[in-house]
Amino acid sequence: NFDDVETTFWHAFQRRMSSRNSRNQPSFSFMRSAVNPGELLSEDAISTSAIEGETLERASVQSSLRKQFGLAHQAHVPPAEQGIAELAVDLYTTFADALEHTTLFRWHEMVMRGRRDIDSVGAYRRGNEPMQVVSGPSYGRVVHFEAPPSSRVPEEMDAFIR
């Protein structure tokens, strides 16, 4: 629960946002009365992870968010919660910046923090295996989507970023 540090968190959030170039930066004053920024960021982080089937501890995500804003936090937070909190703050503080390959790689490193089962962290996928979204049992898989071959990913991402 962020109620005990809501004011401190809000001031830290405002300082973080105002330290950025004010050009093209929206006003976040509407949020003060409408929503607690700590709850907003932690809910976004937890929901984003849930879409990918990963369940994160709310208290750990909130502690990591506190750490990102220089507030009191738990001494140990699992890597996944650290990474998603760092990503949430980075997204909300750099949203007006131009999207670049290095930004995507940095975000991927954050969201994959602590993972040892992924070959290419902070890079586009490699290899010849197709990347597919599938469902069903192993004897009757249904392929819902197949991504372009890994050799085409940099070209496709160039088009996306432009």
CSV table of C-alpha atoms in Angstrom, one decimal:
chain,number,residue,atom,x,y,z
A,1,ASN,CA,0.0,0.0,0.0
A,2,PHE,CA,1.4,3.4,-1.0
A,3,ASP,CA,-0.8,5.5,1.3
A,4,ASP,CA,2.0,6.0,3.9
A,5,VAL,CA,4.4,7.4,1.3
A,6,GLU,CA,2.0,8.9,-1.3
A,7,THR,CA,3.0,12.5,-0.8
A,8,THR,CA,6.7,11.7,-0.8
A,9,PHE,CA,6.3,9.5,-3.8
A,10,TRP,CA,4.3,12.1,-5.6
A,11,HIS,CA,7.0,14.7,-5.0
A,12,ALA,CA,9.7,12.3,-6.2
A,13,PHE,CA,7.7,11.6,-9.3
A,14,GLN,CA,7.2,15.3,-10.0
A,15,ARG,CA,11.0,15.9,-9.5
A,16,ARG,CA,11.9,13.1,-11.8
A,17,MET,CA,9.5,14.3,-14.5
A,18,SER,CA,10.5,18.0,-14.1
A,19,SER,CA,14.2,17.2,-14.4
A,20,ARG,CA,13.6,16.1,-18.0
A,21,ASN,CA,13.4,18.6,-20.8
A,22,SER,CA,10.0,20.3,-20.4
A,23,ARG,CA,9.4,20.5,-24.1
A,24,ASN,CA,6.8,18.0,-25.2
A,25,GLN,CA,6.2,16.9,-21.7
A,26,PRO,CA,2.6,16.7,-20.6
A,27,SER,CA,1.4,18.0,-17.2
A,28,PHE,CA,0.8,15.3,-14.7
A,29,SER,CA,-1.0,17.6,-12.3
A,30,PHE,CA,-4.3,15.8,-13.1
A,31,MET,CA,-2.9,12.7,-11.5
A,32,ARG,CA,-2.5,14.3,-8.1
A,33,SER,CA,-6.2,14.2,-7.4
A,34,ALA,CA,-7.2,11.3,-9.6
A,35,VAL,CA,-4.7,8.6,-8.8
A,36,ASN,CA,-1.7,7.7,-6.7
A,37,PRO,CA,1.3,7.4,-9.2
A,38,GLY,CA,2.8,4.6,-7.2
A,39,GLU,CA,-0.4,2.5,-7.5
A,40,LEU,CA,-0.6,3.5,-11.2
A,41,LEU,CA,2.9,2.4,-12.0
A,42,SER,CA,2.8,-0.8,-10.0
A,43,GLU,CA,-0.6,-1.8,-11.4
A,44,ASP,CA,0.7,-1.2,-15.0
A,45,ALA,CA,3.9,-3.3,-14.2
A,46,ILE,CA,1.9,-6.2,-12.6
A,47,SER,CA,-0.7,-6.2,-15.4
A,48,THR,CA,1.9,-6.2,-18.1
A,49,SER,CA,3.7,-9.1,-16.6
A,50,ALA,CA,0.4,-11.0,-16.1
A,51,ILE,CA,-0.3,-10.8,-19.9
A,52,GLU,CA,2.9,-12.8,-20.4
A,53,GLY,CA,1.9,-15.3,-17.7
A,54,GLU,CA,4.3,-14.0,-15.0
A,55,THR,CA,2.9,-13.4,-11.5
A,56,LEU,CA,4.8,-10.7,-9.6
A,57,GLU,CA,4.6,-9.8,-5.9
A,58,ARG,CA,2.8,-6.4,-5.6
A,59,ALA,CA,4.8,-5.5,-2.5
A,60,SER,CA,8.1,-6.2,-4.2
A,61,VAL,CA,7.1,-4.2,-7.3
A,62,GLN,CA,6.1,-1.3,-5.1
A,63,SER,CA,9.3,-1.5,-3.2
A,64,SER,CA,11.3,-1.5,-6.4
A,65,LEU,CA,9.4,1.6,-7.6
A,66,ARG,CA,10.2,3.3,-4.3
A,67,LYS,CA,13.9,2.5,-4.8
A,68,GLN,CA,13.7,4.0,-8.4
A,69,PHE,CA,12.4,7.2,-6.8
A,70,GLY,CA,15.0,7.3,-4.0
A,71,LEU,CA,12.5,6.3,-1.3
A,72,ALA,CA,12.7,3.7,1.5
A,73,HIS,CA,12.5,0.2,0.1
A,74,GLN,CA,13.0,-3.5,1.0
A,75,ALA,CA,16.5,-4.7,1.1
A,76,HIS,CA,16.0,-7.6,-1.3
A,77,VAL,CA,13.5,-7.7,-4.1
A,78,PRO,CA,13.4,-10.5,-6.7
A,79,PRO,CA,15.0,-9.7,-10.1
A,80,ALA,CA,11.8,-9.8,-12.1
A,81,GLU,CA,10.1,-7.2,-9.8
A,82,GLN,CA,13.3,-5.0,-10.0
A,83,GLY,CA,13.3,-5.1,-13.8
A,84,ILE,CA,9.6,-4.4,-14.3
A,85,ALA,CA,9.7,-1.5,-11.9
A,86,GLU,CA,12.7,-0.1,-13.6
A,87,LEU,CA,11.0,-0.5,-17.0
A,88,ALA,CA,7.8,1.2,-15.7
A,89,VAL,CA,9.7,4.2,-14.4
A,90,ASP,CA,11.8,4.4,-17.6
A,91,LEU,CA,8.7,4.3,-19.8
A,92,TYR,CA,6.9,7.0,-17.9
A,93,THR,CA,9.9,9.3,-17.8
A,94,THR,CA,11.2,8.8,-21.4
A,95,PHE,CA,7.9,8.4,-23.3
A,96,ALA,CA,8.6,11.5,-25.4
A,97,ASP,CA,12.1,10.4,-26.5
A,98,ALA,CA,12.6,9.0,-29.9
A,99,LEU,CA,12.3,5.2,-30.0
A,100,GLU,CA,15.6,3.5,-30.9
A,101,HIS,CA,16.9,0.0,-31.2
A,102,THR,CA,19.1,0.6,-28.1
A,103,THR,CA,16.0,1.7,-26.1
A,104,LEU,CA,14.2,-1.6,-27.0
A,105,PHE,CA,17.3,-3.6,-26.0
A,106,ARG,CA,17.5,-1.7,-22.7
A,107,TRP,CA,13.8,-2.4,-22.0
A,108,HIS,CA,14.3,-6.1,-22.9
A,109,GLU,CA,17.2,-6.4,-20.5
A,110,MET,CA,15.0,-4.8,-17.7
A,111,VAL,CA,12.0,-7.0,-18.3
A,112,MET,CA,14.1,-10.2,-18.6
A,113,ARG,CA,16.2,-9.4,-15.5
A,114,GLY,CA,17.2,-12.6,-13.7
A,115,ARG,CA,16.2,-14.9,-16.6
A,116,ARG,CA,18.7,-17.6,-17.6
A,117,ASP,CA,16.5,-19.4,-20.1
A,118,ILE,CA,16.6,-16.7,-22.8
A,119,ASP,CA,19.4,-16.8,-25.4
A,120,SER,CA,19.3,-13.2,-26.6
A,121,VAL,CA,18.6,-10.7,-23.8
A,122,GLY,CA,18.9,-7.1,-24.9
A,123,ALA,CA,19.1,-8.1,-28.6
A,124,TYR,CA,16.8,-9.2,-31.3
A,125,ARG,CA,16.2,-13.0,-31.5
A,126,ARG,CA,18.6,-15.1,-33.5
A,127,GLY,CA,18.5,-18.7,-34.7
A,128,ASN,CA,16.5,-20.7,-37.2
A,129,GLU,CA,13.7,-21.9,-35.0
A,130,PRO,CA,10.4,-20.1,-35.8
A,131,MET,CA,8.8,-18.0,-33.1
A,132,GLN,CA,5.2,-19.0,-32.8
A,133,VAL,CA,2.1,-18.3,-30.7
A,134,VAL,CA,0.5,-21.8,-30.2
A,135,SER,CA,-2.2,-23.4,-28.1
A,136,GLY,CA,-3.4,-26.9,-27.5
A,137,PRO,CA,-1.8,-30.2,-26.4
A,138,SER,CA,1.6,-31.2,-27.9
A,139,TYR,CA,-0.1,-33.7,-30.2
A,140,GLY,CA,-2.5,-31.2,-31.7
A,141,ARG,CA,-0.9,-27.7,-31.5
A,142,VAL,CA,-2.7,-24.9,-33.2
A,143,VAL,CA,-0.4,-22.1,-34.6
A,144,HIS,CA,-2.1,-18.8,-34.2
A,145,PHE,CA,0.8,-16.6,-35.4
A,146,GLU,CA,4.3,-17.2,-36.7
A,147,ALA,CA,6.7,-14.3,-36.6
A,148,PRO,CA,9.0,-13.4,-39.5
A,149,PRO,CA,12.3,-15.3,-39.6
A,150,SER,CA,15.0,-13.9,-37.2
A,151,SER,CA,17.1,-12.8,-40.2
A,152,ARG,CA,14.3,-10.3,-41.0
A,153,VAL,CA,13.8,-8.9,-37.5
A,154,PRO,CA,16.2,-6.0,-37.7
A,155,GLU,CA,14.7,-4.9,-41.0
A,156,GLU,CA,11.1,-5.2,-39.6
A,157,MET,CA,12.1,-3.3,-36.4
A,158,ASP,CA,13.7,-0.5,-38.6
A,159,ALA,CA,10.3,-0.1,-40.3
A,160,PHE,CA,8.5,-0.1,-36.9
A,161,ILE,CA,10.8,2.5,-35.3
A,162,ARG,CA,10.5,4.9,-38.3
